[in-house]
């Protein structure tokens, strides 16, 4: 009887180790090969208050810039996220405003989302340089089409990072162990 109990305990321990290894392997974010994406250091830590291990937020991120050349031209940015991880409570597409990037909203007037090309539930929050899109289920796709009128001459680098802000602090999508996370970036030259 003691041998049977020991055998059952050994099998349960082995199964637990296997499940732990599988979840650790699945939690590694996949590298994305896209020329419009790069990694940037995150200023916000992603430690969790709970000792439980949560699956990281992962997604396929994309962005496309509508080239413009002069003040007064109508510029646009098309961004998208396909959620490949757990549900996101409240998605924010946050424009990076720290050097070497510029605040898109500071150089464009009338920043609005196109209702036709933008997923329902998304709104512009220019005061905080971001677009808020609400909850995103696993495997769901979110698209935004942001337009605005160019106001400033110069060369500008823009970037957008994606985060779940439902807890009040951003939890970045595609967060890496070294503190960086994926962004979508582009350059605008206005003469």
XYZ file of C-alpha atoms in Angstrom:
191
model
C 0.000 0.000 0.000
C 2.857 2.381 0.855
C 4.475 1.596 -2.503
C 1.218 2.392 -4.351
C 0.876 5.758 -2.561
C 4.523 6.580 -3.337
C 4.035 5.673 -7.015
C 0.953 7.913 -7.266
C 2.802 10.803 -5.598
C 5.746 10.368 -7.978
C 3.436 10.407 -11.032
C 1.622 13.524 -9.778
C 4.936 15.317 -9.217
C 6.143 14.378 -12.716
C 2.909 15.608 -14.286
C 3.146 18.875 -12.349
C 6.724 19.463 -13.537
C 5.676 18.720 -17.143
C 2.744 21.204 -16.934
C 5.040 23.846 -15.437
C 7.628 23.360 -18.222
C 4.939 23.584 -20.910
C 3.512 26.806 -19.505
C 7.012 28.305 -19.230
C 7.712 27.442 -22.880
C 4.416 28.963 -24.047
C 4.954 32.188 -22.123
C 7.999 33.173 -24.177
C 6.933 35.888 -26.665
C 7.587 35.065 -30.283
C 9.991 37.301 -32.161
C 8.220 39.438 -34.724
C 9.891 40.018 -38.057
C 8.526 43.292 -39.315
C 10.515 46.318 -40.378
C 7.994 48.638 -38.703
C 8.450 47.108 -35.272
C 11.260 47.552 -32.792
C 11.823 47.104 -29.073
C 12.169 49.979 -26.662
C 12.905 49.993 -22.919
C 9.840 50.135 -20.742
C 9.773 52.698 -17.950
C 7.103 50.744 -16.093
C 7.860 47.469 -14.334
C 5.571 44.554 -14.999
C 5.747 42.773 -11.659
C 2.484 41.286 -10.491
C 0.996 41.770 -7.031
C -0.142 38.154 -6.966
C 2.339 35.273 -6.625
C 0.456 33.375 -9.359
C 2.089 33.156 -12.752
C 0.008 34.941 -15.425
C 0.467 34.398 -19.126
C 2.079 37.450 -20.721
C 0.148 39.580 -23.180
C 1.139 38.705 -26.735
C -0.089 39.969 -30.079
C 0.760 40.568 -33.686
C 1.250 44.326 -34.006
C 1.217 46.316 -37.219
C 1.093 49.882 -38.419
C 1.050 51.712 -41.704
C 1.804 55.379 -42.254
C 0.129 57.488 -44.944
C 3.000 59.569 -46.404
C 2.557 63.353 -46.455
C 4.988 66.169 -47.208
C 3.616 69.605 -46.295
C 1.821 71.459 -43.495
C -1.933 71.253 -44.022
C -1.734 67.786 -45.621
C -4.025 65.117 -44.190
C -1.845 62.501 -42.470
C -2.977 59.123 -41.182
C -1.785 56.085 -39.282
C -3.420 52.677 -39.559
C -2.675 50.477 -36.571
C -3.735 46.937 -35.730
C -3.416 44.313 -33.037
C -4.303 40.622 -33.254
C -4.436 39.258 -29.711
C -2.505 35.957 -29.574
C -2.491 35.735 -25.772
C -4.962 36.061 -22.915
C -7.770 38.617 -22.943
C -6.813 42.272 -22.614
C -9.008 44.194 -20.145
C -8.639 47.662 -21.721
C -6.371 48.140 -24.726
C -4.455 51.386 -25.101
C -2.356 52.318 -28.114
C 0.009 54.783 -26.466
C 2.060 57.212 -28.561
C 5.645 57.390 -27.302
C 6.490 61.016 -26.475
C 10.029 60.599 -25.114
C 13.103 61.212 -27.317
C 13.951 60.058 -29.901
C 10.195 60.025 -30.593
C 7.839 62.989 -30.948
C 4.252 63.371 -29.807
C 2.105 62.839 -32.916
C -0.729 64.908 -31.412
C 1.598 67.923 -30.953
C 2.286 68.030 -34.713
C -1.185 67.239 -36.077
C -4.504 69.054 -35.608
C -7.968 67.499 -35.578
C -6.780 63.992 -34.679
C -9.811 61.739 -35.130
C -10.574 58.092 -35.822
C -12.395 57.013 -38.962
C -15.588 55.230 -37.957
C -15.541 53.149 -41.121
C -12.013 51.706 -40.750
C -11.786 51.669 -36.947
C -13.036 48.855 -34.714
C -16.061 49.812 -32.654
C -15.390 50.975 -29.116
C -12.121 52.819 -29.887
C -11.751 56.512 -29.016
C -8.953 59.080 -29.269
C -7.578 60.495 -26.011
C -5.285 63.281 -27.322
C -4.693 64.710 -23.836
C -2.821 61.497 -22.960
C -1.516 60.851 -26.524
C -3.306 57.545 -26.913
C -6.177 55.605 -28.412
C -8.357 53.541 -26.043
C -10.153 50.485 -27.421
C -11.656 48.611 -24.462
C -11.540 44.850 -23.912
C -9.940 42.549 -26.487
C -10.623 38.801 -26.409
C -8.042 36.204 -27.316
C -7.705 35.919 -31.134
C -9.641 39.173 -31.649
C -8.388 41.792 -34.138
C -8.541 45.539 -33.415
C -7.909 48.130 -36.124
C -7.703 51.912 -35.936
C -7.415 54.584 -38.619
C -6.213 57.848 -37.110
C -6.223 60.986 -39.251
C -5.090 64.542 -38.651
C -3.817 67.663 -40.391
C -0.053 68.263 -40.368
C 0.851 71.494 -38.530
C 4.647 71.459 -38.177
C 7.637 71.379 -40.543
C 10.497 69.061 -39.647
C 11.541 65.438 -39.429
C 9.689 63.448 -36.783
C 9.954 59.898 -35.509
C 6.733 58.463 -34.095
C 6.077 55.232 -32.206
C 3.112 53.475 -30.635
C 3.234 50.923 -27.822
C 0.314 48.672 -26.917
C -0.777 47.985 -23.332
C -3.565 46.737 -21.091
C -4.443 49.651 -18.796
C -7.393 48.008 -17.022
C -5.473 47.822 -13.719
C -4.459 51.489 -13.846
C -0.800 50.737 -14.647
C 0.164 49.745 -18.188
C 0.950 46.068 -18.750
C 2.659 46.072 -22.140
C 1.941 43.678 -24.985
C 4.967 41.615 -26.076
C 6.944 42.527 -22.952
C 10.428 40.970 -22.940
C 12.450 39.746 -19.965
C 15.007 42.556 -20.476
C 12.349 45.237 -19.816
C 11.714 46.117 -23.466
C 8.486 45.665 -25.401
C 7.521 45.816 -29.057
C 6.452 49.080 -30.680
C 5.321 50.169 -34.116
C 7.274 53.176 -35.428
C 7.523 55.420 -38.496
C 9.145 58.654 -39.716
C 7.470 61.734 -41.161
C 9.386 64.401 -43.110
C 7.445 67.653 -43.537
C 8.931 70.441 -45.709
